[in-house]
Short mmCIF file of C-alpha atoms and ligand atoms in Angstrom, two decimals:
data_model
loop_
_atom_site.label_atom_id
_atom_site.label_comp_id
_atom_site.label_asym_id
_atom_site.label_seq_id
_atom_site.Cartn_x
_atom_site.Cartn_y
_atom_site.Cartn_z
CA UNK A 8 83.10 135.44 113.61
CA UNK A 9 86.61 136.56 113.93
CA UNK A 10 89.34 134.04 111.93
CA UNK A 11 93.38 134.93 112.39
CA UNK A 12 96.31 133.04 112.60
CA UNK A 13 98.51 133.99 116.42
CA UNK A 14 101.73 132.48 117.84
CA UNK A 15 101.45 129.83 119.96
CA UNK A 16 104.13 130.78 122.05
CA UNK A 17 102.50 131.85 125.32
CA UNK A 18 105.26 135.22 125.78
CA UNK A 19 104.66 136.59 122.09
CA UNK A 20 100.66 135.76 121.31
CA UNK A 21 101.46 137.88 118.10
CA UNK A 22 98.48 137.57 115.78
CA UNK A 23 98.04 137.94 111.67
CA UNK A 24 95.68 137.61 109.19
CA UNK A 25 94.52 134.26 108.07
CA UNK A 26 95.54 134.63 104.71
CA UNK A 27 99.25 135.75 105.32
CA UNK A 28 101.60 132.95 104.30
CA UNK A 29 103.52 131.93 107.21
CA UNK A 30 104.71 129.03 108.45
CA UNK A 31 106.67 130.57 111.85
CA UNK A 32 105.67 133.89 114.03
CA UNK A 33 108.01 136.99 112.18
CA UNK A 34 108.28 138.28 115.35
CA UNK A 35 109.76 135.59 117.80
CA UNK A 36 109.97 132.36 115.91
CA UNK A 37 107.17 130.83 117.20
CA UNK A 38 104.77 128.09 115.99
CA UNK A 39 101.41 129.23 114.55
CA UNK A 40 97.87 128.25 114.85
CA UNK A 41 94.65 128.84 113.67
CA UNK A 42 92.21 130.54 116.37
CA UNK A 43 88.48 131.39 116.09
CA UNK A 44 86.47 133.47 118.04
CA UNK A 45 82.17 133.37 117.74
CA UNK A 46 81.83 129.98 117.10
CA UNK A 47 77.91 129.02 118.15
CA UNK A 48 78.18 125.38 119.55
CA UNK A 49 74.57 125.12 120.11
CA UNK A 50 72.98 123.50 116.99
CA UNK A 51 76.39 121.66 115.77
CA UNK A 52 75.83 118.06 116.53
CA UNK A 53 72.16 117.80 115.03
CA UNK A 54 73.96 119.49 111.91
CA UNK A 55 77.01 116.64 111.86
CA UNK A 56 74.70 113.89 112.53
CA UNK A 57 72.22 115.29 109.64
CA UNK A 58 75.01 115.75 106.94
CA UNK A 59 75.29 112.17 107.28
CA UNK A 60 72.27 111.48 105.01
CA UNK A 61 73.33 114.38 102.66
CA UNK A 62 74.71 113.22 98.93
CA UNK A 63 76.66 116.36 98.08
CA UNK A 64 80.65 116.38 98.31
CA UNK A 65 81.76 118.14 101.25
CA UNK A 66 78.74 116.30 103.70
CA UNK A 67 80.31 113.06 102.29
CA UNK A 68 83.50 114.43 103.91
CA UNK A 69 84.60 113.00 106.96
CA UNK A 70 86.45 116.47 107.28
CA UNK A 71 84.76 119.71 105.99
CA UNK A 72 81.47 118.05 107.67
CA UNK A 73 82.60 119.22 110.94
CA UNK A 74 83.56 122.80 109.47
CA UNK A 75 82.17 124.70 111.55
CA UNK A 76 85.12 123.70 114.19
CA UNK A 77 87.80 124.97 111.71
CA UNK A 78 86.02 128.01 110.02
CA UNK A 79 88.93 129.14 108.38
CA UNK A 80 88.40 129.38 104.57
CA UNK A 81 85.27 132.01 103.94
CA UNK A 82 84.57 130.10 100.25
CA UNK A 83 84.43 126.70 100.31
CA UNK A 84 84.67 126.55 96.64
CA UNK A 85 88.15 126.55 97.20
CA UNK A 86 87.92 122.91 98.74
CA UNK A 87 88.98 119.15 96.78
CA UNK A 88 87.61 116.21 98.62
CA UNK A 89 88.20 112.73 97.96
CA UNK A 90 85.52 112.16 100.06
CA UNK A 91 88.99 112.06 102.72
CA UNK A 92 88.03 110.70 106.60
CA UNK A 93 85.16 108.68 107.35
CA UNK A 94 87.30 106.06 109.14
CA UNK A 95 86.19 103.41 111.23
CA UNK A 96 86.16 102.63 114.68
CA UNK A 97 87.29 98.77 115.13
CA UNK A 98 86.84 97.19 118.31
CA UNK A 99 90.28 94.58 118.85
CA UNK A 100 89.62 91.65 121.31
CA UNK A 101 92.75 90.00 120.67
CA UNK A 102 94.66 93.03 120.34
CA UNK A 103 93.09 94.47 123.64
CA UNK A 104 94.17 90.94 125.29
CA UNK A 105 98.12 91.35 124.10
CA UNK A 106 98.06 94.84 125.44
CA UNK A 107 96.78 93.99 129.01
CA UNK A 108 93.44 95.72 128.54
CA UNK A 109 89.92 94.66 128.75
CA UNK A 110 88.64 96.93 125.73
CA UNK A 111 90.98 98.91 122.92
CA UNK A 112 89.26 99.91 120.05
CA UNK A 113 91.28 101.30 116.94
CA UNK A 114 90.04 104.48 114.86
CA UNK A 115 91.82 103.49 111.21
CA UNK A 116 93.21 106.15 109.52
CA UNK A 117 94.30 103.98 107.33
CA UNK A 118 91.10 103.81 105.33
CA UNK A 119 91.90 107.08 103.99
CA UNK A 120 91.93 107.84 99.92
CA UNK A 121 95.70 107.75 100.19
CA UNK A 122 95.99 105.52 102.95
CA UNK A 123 96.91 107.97 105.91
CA UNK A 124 95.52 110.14 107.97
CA UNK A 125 97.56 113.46 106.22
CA UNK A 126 94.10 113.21 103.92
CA UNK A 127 92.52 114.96 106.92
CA UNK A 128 94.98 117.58 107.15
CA UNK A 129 95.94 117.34 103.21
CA UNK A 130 92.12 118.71 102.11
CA UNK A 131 92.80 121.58 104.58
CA UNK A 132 96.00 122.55 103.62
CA UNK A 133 94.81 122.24 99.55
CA UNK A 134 91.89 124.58 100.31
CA UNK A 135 93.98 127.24 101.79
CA UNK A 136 96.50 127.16 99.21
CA UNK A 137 93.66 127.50 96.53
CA UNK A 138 92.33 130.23 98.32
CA UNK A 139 95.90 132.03 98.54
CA UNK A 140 96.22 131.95 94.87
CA UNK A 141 99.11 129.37 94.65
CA UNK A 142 100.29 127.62 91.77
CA UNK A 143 103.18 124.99 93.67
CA UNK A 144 103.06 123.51 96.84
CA UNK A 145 105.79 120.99 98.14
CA UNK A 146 106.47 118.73 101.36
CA UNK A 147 108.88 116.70 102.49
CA UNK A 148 108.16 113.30 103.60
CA UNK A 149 108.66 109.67 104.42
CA UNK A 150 105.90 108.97 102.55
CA UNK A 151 102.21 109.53 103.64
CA UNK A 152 102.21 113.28 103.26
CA UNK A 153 103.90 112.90 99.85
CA UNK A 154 101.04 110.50 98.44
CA UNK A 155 98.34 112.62 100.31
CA UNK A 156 99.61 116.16 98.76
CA UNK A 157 100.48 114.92 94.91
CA UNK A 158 96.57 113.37 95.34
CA UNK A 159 95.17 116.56 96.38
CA UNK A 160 97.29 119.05 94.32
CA UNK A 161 96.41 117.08 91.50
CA UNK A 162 92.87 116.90 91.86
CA UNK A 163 92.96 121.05 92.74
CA UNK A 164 95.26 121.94 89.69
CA UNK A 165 98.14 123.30 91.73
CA UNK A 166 101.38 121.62 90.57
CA UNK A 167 102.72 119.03 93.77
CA UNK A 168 106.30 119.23 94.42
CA UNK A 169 107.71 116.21 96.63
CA UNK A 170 111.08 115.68 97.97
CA UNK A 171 112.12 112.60 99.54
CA UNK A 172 115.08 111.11 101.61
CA UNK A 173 116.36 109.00 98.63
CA UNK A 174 116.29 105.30 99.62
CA UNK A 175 114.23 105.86 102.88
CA UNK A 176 110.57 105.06 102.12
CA UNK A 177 108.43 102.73 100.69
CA UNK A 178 107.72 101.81 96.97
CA UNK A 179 104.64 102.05 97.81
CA UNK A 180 104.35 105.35 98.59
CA UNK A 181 106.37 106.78 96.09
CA UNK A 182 104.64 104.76 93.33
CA UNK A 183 101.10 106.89 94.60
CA UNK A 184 103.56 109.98 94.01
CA UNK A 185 104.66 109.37 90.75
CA UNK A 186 101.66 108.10 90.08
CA UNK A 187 99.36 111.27 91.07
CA UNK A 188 102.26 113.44 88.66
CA UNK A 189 103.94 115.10 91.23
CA UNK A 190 107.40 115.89 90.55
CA UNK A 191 109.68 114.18 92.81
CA UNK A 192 113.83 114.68 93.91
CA UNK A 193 114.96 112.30 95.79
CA UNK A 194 117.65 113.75 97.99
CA UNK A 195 120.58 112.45 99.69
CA UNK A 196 119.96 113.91 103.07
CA UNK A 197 117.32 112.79 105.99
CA UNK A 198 114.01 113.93 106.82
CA UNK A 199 115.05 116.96 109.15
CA UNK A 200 117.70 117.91 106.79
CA UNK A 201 115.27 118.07 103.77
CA UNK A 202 112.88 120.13 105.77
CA UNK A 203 115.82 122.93 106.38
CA UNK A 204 116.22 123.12 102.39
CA UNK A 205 112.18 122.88 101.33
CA UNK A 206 111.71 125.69 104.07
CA UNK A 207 114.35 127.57 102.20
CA UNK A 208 113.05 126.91 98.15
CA UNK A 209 109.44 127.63 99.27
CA UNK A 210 110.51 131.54 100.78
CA UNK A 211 112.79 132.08 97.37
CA UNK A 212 110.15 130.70 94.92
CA UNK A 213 107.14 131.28 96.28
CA UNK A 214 106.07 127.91 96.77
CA UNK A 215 103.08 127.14 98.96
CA UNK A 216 104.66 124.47 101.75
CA UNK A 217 102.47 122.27 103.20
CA UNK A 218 104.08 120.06 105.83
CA UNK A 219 102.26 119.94 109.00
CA UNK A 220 104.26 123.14 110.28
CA UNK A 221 101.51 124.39 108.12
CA UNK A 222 98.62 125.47 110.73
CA UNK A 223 95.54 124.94 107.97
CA UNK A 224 97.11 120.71 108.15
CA UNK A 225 96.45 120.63 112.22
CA UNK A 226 93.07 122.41 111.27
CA UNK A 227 91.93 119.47 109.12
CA UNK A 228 93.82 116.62 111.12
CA UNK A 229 91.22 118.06 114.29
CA UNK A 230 88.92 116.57 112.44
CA UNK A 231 90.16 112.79 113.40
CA UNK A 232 88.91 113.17 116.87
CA UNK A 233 85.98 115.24 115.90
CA UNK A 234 84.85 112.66 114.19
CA UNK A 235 85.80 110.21 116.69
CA UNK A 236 83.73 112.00 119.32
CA UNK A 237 80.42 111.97 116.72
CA UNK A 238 80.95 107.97 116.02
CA UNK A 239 81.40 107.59 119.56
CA UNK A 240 77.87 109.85 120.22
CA UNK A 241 80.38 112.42 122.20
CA UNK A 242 81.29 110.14 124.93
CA UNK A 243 84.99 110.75 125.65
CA UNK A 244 87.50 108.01 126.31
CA UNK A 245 89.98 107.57 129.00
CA UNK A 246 93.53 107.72 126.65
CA UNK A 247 93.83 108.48 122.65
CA UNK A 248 97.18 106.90 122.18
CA UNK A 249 99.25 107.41 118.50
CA UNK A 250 102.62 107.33 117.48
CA UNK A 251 104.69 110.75 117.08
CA UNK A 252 107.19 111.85 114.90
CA UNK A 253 107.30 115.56 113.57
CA UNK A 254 104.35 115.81 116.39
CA UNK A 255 101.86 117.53 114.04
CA UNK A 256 98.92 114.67 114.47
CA UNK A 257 99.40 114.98 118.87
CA UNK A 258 99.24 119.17 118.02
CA UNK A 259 96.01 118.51 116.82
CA UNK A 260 94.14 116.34 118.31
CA UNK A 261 95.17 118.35 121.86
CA UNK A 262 93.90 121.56 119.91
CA UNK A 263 90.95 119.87 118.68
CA UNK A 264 90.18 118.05 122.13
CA UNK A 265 90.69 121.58 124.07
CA UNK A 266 87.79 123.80 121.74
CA UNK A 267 85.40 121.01 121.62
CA UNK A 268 85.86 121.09 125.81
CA UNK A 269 85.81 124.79 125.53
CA UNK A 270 82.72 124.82 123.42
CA UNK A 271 80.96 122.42 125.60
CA UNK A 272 81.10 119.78 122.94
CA UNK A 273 82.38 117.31 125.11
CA UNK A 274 82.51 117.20 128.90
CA UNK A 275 86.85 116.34 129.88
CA UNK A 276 89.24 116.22 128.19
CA UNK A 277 90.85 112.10 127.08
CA UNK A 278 94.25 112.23 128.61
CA UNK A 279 96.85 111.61 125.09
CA UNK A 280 99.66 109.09 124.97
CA UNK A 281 102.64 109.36 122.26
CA UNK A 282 104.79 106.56 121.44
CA UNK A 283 108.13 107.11 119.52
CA UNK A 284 110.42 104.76 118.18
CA UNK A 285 113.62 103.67 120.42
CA UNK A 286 116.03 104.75 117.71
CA UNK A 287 114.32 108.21 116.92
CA UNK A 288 112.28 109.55 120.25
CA UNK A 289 113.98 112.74 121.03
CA UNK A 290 110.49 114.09 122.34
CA UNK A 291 110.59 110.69 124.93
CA UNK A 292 113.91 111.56 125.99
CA UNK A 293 113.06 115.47 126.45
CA UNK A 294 109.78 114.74 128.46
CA UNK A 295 111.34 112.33 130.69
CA UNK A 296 113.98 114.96 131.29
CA UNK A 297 112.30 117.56 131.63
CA UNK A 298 113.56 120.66 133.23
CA UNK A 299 117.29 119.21 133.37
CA UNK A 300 118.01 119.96 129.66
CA UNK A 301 116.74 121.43 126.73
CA UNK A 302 115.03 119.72 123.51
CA UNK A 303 117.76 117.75 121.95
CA UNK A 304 117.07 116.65 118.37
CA UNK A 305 118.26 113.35 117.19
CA UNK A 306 121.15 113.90 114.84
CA UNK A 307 121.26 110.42 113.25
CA UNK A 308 117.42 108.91 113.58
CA UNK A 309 117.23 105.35 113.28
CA UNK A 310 113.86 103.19 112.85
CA UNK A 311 112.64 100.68 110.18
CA UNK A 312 108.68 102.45 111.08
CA UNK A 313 110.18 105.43 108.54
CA UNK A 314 106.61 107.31 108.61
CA UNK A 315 108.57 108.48 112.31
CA UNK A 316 111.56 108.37 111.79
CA UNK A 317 112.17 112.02 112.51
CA UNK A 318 114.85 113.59 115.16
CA UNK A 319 113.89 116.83 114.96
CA UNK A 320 109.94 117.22 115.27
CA UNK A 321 108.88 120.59 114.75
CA UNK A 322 105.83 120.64 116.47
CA UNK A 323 107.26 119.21 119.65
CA UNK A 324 106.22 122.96 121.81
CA UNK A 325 102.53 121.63 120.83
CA UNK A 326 102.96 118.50 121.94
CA UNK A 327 104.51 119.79 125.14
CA UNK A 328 101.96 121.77 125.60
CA UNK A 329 99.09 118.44 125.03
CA UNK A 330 100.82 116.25 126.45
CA UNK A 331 100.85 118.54 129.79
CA UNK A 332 97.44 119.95 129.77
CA UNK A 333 95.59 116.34 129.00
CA UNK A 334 98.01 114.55 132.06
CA UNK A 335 99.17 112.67 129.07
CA UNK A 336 102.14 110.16 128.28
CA UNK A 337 105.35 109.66 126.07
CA UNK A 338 106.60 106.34 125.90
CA UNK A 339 109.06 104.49 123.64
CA UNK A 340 109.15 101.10 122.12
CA UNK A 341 111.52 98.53 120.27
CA UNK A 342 111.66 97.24 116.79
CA UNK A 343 110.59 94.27 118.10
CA UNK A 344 107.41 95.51 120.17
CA UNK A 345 106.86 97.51 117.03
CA UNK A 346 106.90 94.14 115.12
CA UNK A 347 104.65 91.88 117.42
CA UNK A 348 102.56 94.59 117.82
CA UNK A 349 101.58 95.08 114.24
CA UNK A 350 101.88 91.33 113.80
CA UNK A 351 99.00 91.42 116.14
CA UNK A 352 96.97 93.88 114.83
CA UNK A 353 97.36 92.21 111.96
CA UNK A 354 95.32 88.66 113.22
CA UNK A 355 92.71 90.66 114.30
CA UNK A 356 91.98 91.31 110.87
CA UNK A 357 92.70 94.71 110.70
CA UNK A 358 96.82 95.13 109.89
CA UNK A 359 98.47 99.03 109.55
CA UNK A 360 101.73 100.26 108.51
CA UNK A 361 104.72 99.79 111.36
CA UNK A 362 104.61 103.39 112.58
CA UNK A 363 100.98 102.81 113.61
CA UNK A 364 101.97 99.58 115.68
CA UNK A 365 103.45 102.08 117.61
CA UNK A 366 100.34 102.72 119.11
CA UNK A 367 99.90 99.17 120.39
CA UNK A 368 103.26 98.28 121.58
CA UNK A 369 103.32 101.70 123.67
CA UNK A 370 99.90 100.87 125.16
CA UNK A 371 100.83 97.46 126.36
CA UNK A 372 103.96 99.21 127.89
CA UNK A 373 101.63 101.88 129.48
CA UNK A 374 99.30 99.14 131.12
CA UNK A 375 102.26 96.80 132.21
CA UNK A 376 103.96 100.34 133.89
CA UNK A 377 100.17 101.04 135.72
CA UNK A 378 99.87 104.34 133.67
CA UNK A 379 96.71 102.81 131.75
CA UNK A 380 94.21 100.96 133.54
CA UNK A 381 93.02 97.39 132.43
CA UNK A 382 89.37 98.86 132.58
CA UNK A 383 90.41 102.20 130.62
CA UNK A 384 88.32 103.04 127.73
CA UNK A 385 91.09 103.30 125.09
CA UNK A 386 91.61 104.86 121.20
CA UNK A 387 94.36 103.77 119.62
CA UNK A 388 94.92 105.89 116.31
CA UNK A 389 96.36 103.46 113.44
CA UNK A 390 97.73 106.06 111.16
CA UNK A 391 98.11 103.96 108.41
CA UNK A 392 97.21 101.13 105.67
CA UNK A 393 98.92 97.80 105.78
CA UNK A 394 99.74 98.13 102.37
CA UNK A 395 102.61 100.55 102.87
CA UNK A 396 105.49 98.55 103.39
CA UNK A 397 104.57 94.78 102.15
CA UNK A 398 108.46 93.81 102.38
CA UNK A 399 108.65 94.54 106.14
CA UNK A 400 105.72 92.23 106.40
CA UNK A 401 107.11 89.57 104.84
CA UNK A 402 110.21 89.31 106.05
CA UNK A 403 109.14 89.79 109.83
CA UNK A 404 106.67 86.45 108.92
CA UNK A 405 109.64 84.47 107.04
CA UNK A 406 111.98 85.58 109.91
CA UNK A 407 114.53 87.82 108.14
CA UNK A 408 113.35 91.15 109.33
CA UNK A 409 116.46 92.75 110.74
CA UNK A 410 116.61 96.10 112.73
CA UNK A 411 118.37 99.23 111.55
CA UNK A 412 121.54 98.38 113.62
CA UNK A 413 121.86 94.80 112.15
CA UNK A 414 119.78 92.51 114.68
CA UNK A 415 117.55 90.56 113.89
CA UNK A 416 113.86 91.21 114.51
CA UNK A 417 112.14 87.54 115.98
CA UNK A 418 109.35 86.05 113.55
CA UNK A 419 107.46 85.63 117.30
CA UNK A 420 103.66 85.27 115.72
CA UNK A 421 105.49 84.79 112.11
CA UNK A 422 103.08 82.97 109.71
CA UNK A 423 105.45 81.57 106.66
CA UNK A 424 104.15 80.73 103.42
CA UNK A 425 104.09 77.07 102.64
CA UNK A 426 105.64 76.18 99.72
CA UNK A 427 103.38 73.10 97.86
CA UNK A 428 103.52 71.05 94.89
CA UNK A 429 100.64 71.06 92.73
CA UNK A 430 99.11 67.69 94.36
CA UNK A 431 95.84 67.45 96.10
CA UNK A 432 97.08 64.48 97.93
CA UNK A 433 100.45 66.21 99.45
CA UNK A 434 98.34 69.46 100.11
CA UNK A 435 95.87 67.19 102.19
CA UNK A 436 98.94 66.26 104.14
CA UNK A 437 100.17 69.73 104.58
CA UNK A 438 96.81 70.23 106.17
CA UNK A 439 96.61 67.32 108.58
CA UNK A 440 99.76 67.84 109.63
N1 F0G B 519 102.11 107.54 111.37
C1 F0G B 519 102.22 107.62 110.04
C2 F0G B 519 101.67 106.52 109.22
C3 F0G B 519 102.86 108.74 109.44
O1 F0G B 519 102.97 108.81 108.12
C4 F0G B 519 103.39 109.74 110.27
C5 F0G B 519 104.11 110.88 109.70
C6 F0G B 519 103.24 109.61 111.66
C7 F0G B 519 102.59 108.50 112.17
C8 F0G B 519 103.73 110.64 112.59
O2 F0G B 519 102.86 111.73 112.66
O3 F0G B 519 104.54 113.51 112.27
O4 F0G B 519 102.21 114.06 113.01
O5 F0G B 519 103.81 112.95 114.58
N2 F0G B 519 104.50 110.89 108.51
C9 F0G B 519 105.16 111.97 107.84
C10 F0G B 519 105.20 111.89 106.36
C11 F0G B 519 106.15 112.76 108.52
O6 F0G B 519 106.05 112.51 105.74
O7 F0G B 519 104.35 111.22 105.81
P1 F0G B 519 103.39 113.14 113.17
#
């Protein structure tokens, strides 16, 4: 078994060791990824199916049970689970109905020890930092990855260092930071611009970065359709739709999709749909003009769904590249469809964060455009809980939701609170009304 890191940039191809710290190709710039070579397909879904009955830590893992598909780290003592994936797949009549399909069923990443799926890539990204020896790591973030890294820093004993567009995300989320003890700036400055000046602090301190430009994060996040494929007993759906924003989660599922095809895991590859936000969807605009102009980041990103609320997605060569090779889709979708979509979601029982509405509202754009088939067998990734941002949710249901730009965001399938006197007769009323 041969384990390195190479470019993914098809003209360089440059390859290092697996335990060099790099976050970019030194020679050309490049995004990196983790490659394998030697992996024996043969006995590996007898062996995922048995760790299912198996008590000890990393079998209870809904990631490092499928390591042999990511065989990066050589000692797994090196790897902190909190017991991380293990998400359901949900079957959504109602939500199937609003999107103009017959079946949609949503894998919920929400269900996650932190609440998002960056627990998949977060346990990978830990492990590798553990095995490099290092003491700090730090992300930026609108949130998830922020929760997701001070939880498994915490639990490894490296030290979490979080920064934050101050203002921009949810109490929620920052309360799980504070509360796992990382140590947390808030900075006046937006996602992308944060990135730039993390990028810069990690090379002059040595600090151990782990946003999803980190290669061992995709390696984990594979694991969401790995897992996926094993629940489903390796039959492949038709789409795998989720919403984008630095790209990292579309970078690996494609990567994860591809070597279980290669391997013979699975027999085609599911054809992936993105969905952006209106107000921040620089990769939408690039793919629907592509070859007329070059990736243009969006300087001023605009979206109440913060978790993508991103203008300058590093991953989006990856996507590109996933997008292209699985005869996949971009779309883009309103504040409002955002809304009514997770509204939706929501009275099936299920409910998610805004960002992963984004899955629904693009899908029922999709179907209406003919791109997805009524009778497609569809996966719609919710990325996360419907705990993250319990103000947007109430104000879309009392009808004072407003968009970024001022307008106001229609209560359509709003369900108020009813405000009662403490009277069993007037209640009755209420009722029979
Ligand atoms: N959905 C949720 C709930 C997210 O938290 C994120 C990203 C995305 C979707 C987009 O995924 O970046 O891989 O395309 N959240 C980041 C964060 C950036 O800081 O938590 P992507």
């Amino acid at each position: 078994m041969s384990t390195y890191l190479a470019c993914f940039n098809k003209a360089c191809r440059a390859q290092f060791a697996i335990t060099d710290v790099l976050y970019n190709c030194p020679k050309c710039g490049g995004l990196l990824e983790a490659r394998y070579d030697g992996i024996d397909p043969a006995p590996l879904k007898q062996i995922f199916r048995q760790r299912r009955l198996d008590n000890a830590p990393l079998e209870q893992s809904g990631v490092w049970r499928y390591r042999e598909l990511f065989p990066f780290l050589e000692d797994l003592t090196h790897v902190i689970t909190l017991r991380e994936g293990n998400t359901p797949l949900l079957p959504a009549p109602k939500a199937a109905q609003y999107a103009g399909l017959k079946a949609v069923t949503f894998k919920h990443q929400g269900f996650n020890p932190t609440g998002s799926f960056k627990d998949n890539g977060m346990t990978a990204g830990a492990a590798q930092a553990r095995r490099l020896g290092m003491k700090r790591v730090a992300c930026v973030s609108t949130g998830n990855t922020s929760a997701s890294m001070a939880a498994y820093a915490s639990a490894g004993g490296l030290e979490p260092l979080i920064f934050i567009p101050h203002g921009n995300i949810s109490y929620g989320k920052l309360a799980q930071a504070l509360e796992y003890g990382a140590k947390t700036f808030q900075v006046e400055a937006n996602f992308d611009q944060i990135l730039a000046l993390v990028r810069i602090l990690a090379e002059r301190l040595g600090i151990y970065l782990l946003n999803s430009i980190n290669p061992f994060r995709i390696e984990g996040q594979k694991s969401i359709v790995i897992e996926m494929m094993d629940q489903r007993d390796w039959r492949v759906p038709d789409w795998i739709v989720l919403p984008g924003g630095n790209l990292g989660n579309v970078s690996a599922f494609g990567k994860g999709l591809r070597e279980m095809h290669e391997l013979g895991l699975i027999d085609k590859l599911p054809r992936l749909g993105v969905v952006q936000a209106e107000g921040s969807s620089p990769f939408y605009e690039y793919m629907h003009t592509r070859g007329a102009s070059p990736f243009q980041p969006e300087v001023h990103p605009e979206t109440l769904a913060t978790a993508i609320k991103i203008g300058d997605p590093v991953s989006w060569p990856k996507a590109q590249f996933e997008i292209e090779t699985s005869k996949g889709a971009v779309e883009k979708v309103s504040e409002q469809e955002i809304a009514d979509a997770k509204a939706i979601i929501g009275q099936c029982g299920i409910g998610c964060e805004p960002a992963s509405a984004a899955s629904l509202a693009g899908i029922r754009k999709f179907t209406a455009a003919g791109v997805i088939d009524r009778d497609a067998d569809v996966v719609a990734i919710l990325t996360g809980n419907v705990l993250k941002d319990p103000d947007y949710i109430y104000r879309y249901h009392t009808g004072q939701l407003q968009a970024p730009n001022g307008s106001a965001i229609a209560s359509t399938f709003g369900n108020k609170p009813i405000l009662a006197p403490n009277n069993a007769e007037r209640i009755t009323e209420l009722l029979n009304a």
